[in-house]
């Protein structure tokens, strides 16, 4: 079952770019892990939020990132800037233009 992990970070506006850079560095490592399908990173226009949306083949493949030392070291850098409020989701609908 494909899962989506949505990490929402509240961040000080002056630290938003630092957080974006840290998440992008982590993405370079995570993209090599089994089960990773892709991600999209969003930065709010007001500078106070960052949202990372990643897709995985399963809950287990996402959980395996916690066992990767390099990924976890980069996560610590991210978490030193802002703590995420993550949710793990499964898709229940999709809409496209008519």
mmCIF file of N, CA and C in Angstrom, residues 10-41:
data_model
loop_
_atom_site.group_PDB
_atom_site.id
_atom_site.type_symbol
_atom_site.label_atom_id
_atom_site.label_comp_id
_atom_site.label_asym_id
_atom_site.label_seq_id
_atom_site.Cartn_x
_atom_site.Cartn_y
_atom_site.Cartn_z
ATOM 1 N N UNK A 10 6.686 24.379 11.343
ATOM 2 C CA UNK A 10 6.558 25.794 11.659
ATOM 3 C C UNK A 10 7.971 26.305 11.890
ATOM 4 N N UNK A 11 8.338 27.390 11.212
ATOM 5 C CA UNK A 11 9.723 27.850 11.241
ATOM 6 C C UNK A 11 9.759 29.377 11.322
ATOM 7 N N UNK A 12 10.775 29.895 11.970
ATOM 8 C CA UNK A 12 10.983 31.341 11.969
ATOM 9 C C UNK A 12 11.301 31.762 10.531
ATOM 10 N N UNK A 13 10.705 32.852 10.093
ATOM 11 C CA UNK A 13 10.856 33.282 8.700
ATOM 12 C C UNK A 13 12.320 33.407 8.289
ATOM 13 N N UNK A 14 13.170 33.860 9.194
ATOM 14 C CA UNK A 14 14.577 34.029 8.839
ATOM 15 C C UNK A 14 15.321 32.692 8.729
ATOM 16 N N UNK A 15 14.691 31.599 9.161
ATOM 17 C CA UNK A 15 15.297 30.267 9.090
ATOM 18 C C UNK A 15 14.685 29.386 8.003
ATOM 19 N N UNK A 16 13.662 29.907 7.299
ATOM 20 C CA UNK A 16 12.972 29.074 6.311
ATOM 21 C C UNK A 16 13.927 28.526 5.259
ATOM 22 N N UNK A 17 14.784 29.358 4.695
ATOM 23 C CA UNK A 17 15.692 28.885 3.651
ATOM 24 C C UNK A 17 16.687 27.873 4.196
ATOM 25 N N UNK A 18 17.144 28.056 5.433
ATOM 26 C CA UNK A 18 18.043 27.073 6.049
ATOM 27 C C UNK A 18 17.360 25.712 6.136
ATOM 28 N N UNK A 19 16.085 25.718 6.514
ATOM 29 C CA UNK A 19 15.333 24.467 6.619
ATOM 30 C C UNK A 19 15.137 23.838 5.242
ATOM 31 N N UNK A 20 14.775 24.639 4.261
ATOM 32 C CA UNK A 20 14.610 24.131 2.890
ATOM 33 C C UNK A 20 15.914 23.491 2.413
ATOM 34 N N UNK A 21 17.033 24.156 2.658
ATOM 35 C CA UNK A 21 18.330 23.610 2.242
ATOM 36 C C UNK A 21 18.624 22.281 2.946
ATOM 37 N N UNK A 22 18.321 22.205 4.240
ATOM 38 C CA UNK A 22 18.572 20.976 5.005
ATOM 39 C C UNK A 22 17.694 19.832 4.504
ATOM 40 N N UNK A 23 16.437 20.121 4.223
ATOM 41 C CA UNK A 23 15.538 19.074 3.710
ATOM 42 C C UNK A 23 15.995 18.616 2.335
ATOM 43 N N UNK A 24 16.424 19.534 1.507
ATOM 44 C CA UNK A 24 16.927 19.146 0.178
ATOM 45 C C UNK A 24 18.173 18.275 0.281
ATOM 46 N N UNK A 25 19.069 18.580 1.232
ATOM 47 C CA UNK A 25 20.253 17.718 1.438
ATOM 48 C C UNK A 25 19.817 16.317 1.876
ATOM 49 N N UNK A 26 18.863 16.253 2.787
ATOM 50 C CA UNK A 26 18.355 14.956 3.245
ATOM 51 C C UNK A 26 17.700 14.189 2.096
ATOM 52 N N UNK A 27 17.020 14.911 1.232
ATOM 53 C CA UNK A 27 16.367 14.269 0.087
ATOM 54 C C UNK A 27 17.346 13.567 -0.833
ATOM 55 N N UNK A 28 18.549 14.101 -0.937
ATOM 56 C CA UNK A 28 19.562 13.463 -1.778
ATOM 57 C C UNK A 28 19.966 12.097 -1.232
ATOM 58 N N UNK A 29 19.884 11.925 0.073
ATOM 59 C CA UNK A 29 20.191 10.629 0.698
ATOM 60 C C UNK A 29 18.974 9.721 0.637
ATOM 61 N N UNK A 30 17.838 10.244 1.012
ATOM 62 C CA UNK A 30 16.608 9.450 1.096
ATOM 63 C C UNK A 30 16.221 8.897 -0.276
ATOM 64 N N UNK A 31 16.500 9.627 -1.326
ATOM 65 C CA UNK A 31 16.089 9.178 -2.663
ATOM 66 C C UNK A 31 16.726 7.852 -3.060
ATOM 67 N N UNK A 32 17.801 7.461 -2.379
ATOM 68 C CA UNK A 32 18.493 6.207 -2.669
ATOM 69 C C UNK A 32 17.942 5.030 -1.862
ATOM 70 N N UNK A 33 17.056 5.298 -0.911
ATOM 71 C CA UNK A 33 16.560 4.234 -0.037
ATOM 72 C C UNK A 33 15.478 3.402 -0.713
ATOM 73 N N UNK A 34 15.450 2.104 -0.431
ATOM 74 C CA UNK A 34 14.410 1.239 -1.006
ATOM 75 C C UNK A 34 13.026 1.712 -0.575
ATOM 76 N N UNK A 35 12.113 1.715 -1.524
ATOM 77 C CA UNK A 35 10.727 2.067 -1.221
ATOM 78 C C UNK A 35 10.394 3.533 -1.374
ATOM 79 N N UNK A 36 11.391 4.386 -1.559
ATOM 80 C CA UNK A 36 11.128 5.808 -1.752
ATOM 81 C C UNK A 36 10.619 6.041 -3.167
ATOM 82 N N UNK A 37 9.501 6.756 -3.300
ATOM 83 C CA UNK A 37 8.890 6.997 -4.610
ATOM 84 C C UNK A 37 9.038 8.442 -5.083
ATOM 85 N N UNK A 38 9.339 9.358 -4.174
ATOM 86 C CA UNK A 38 9.494 10.752 -4.573
ATOM 87 C C UNK A 38 8.985 11.684 -3.488
ATOM 88 N N UNK A 39 9.301 12.969 -3.656
ATOM 89 C CA UNK A 39 8.808 13.949 -2.692
ATOM 90 C C UNK A 39 8.698 15.315 -3.346
ATOM 91 N N UNK A 40 7.937 16.175 -2.695
ATOM 92 C CA UNK A 40 7.776 17.557 -3.110
ATOM 93 C C UNK A 40 7.919 18.420 -1.871
ATOM 94 N N UNK A 41 8.656 19.508 -1.999
ATOM 95 C CA UNK A 41 8.907 20.406 -0.886
ATOM 96 C C UNK A 41 8.256 21.757 -1.180
#
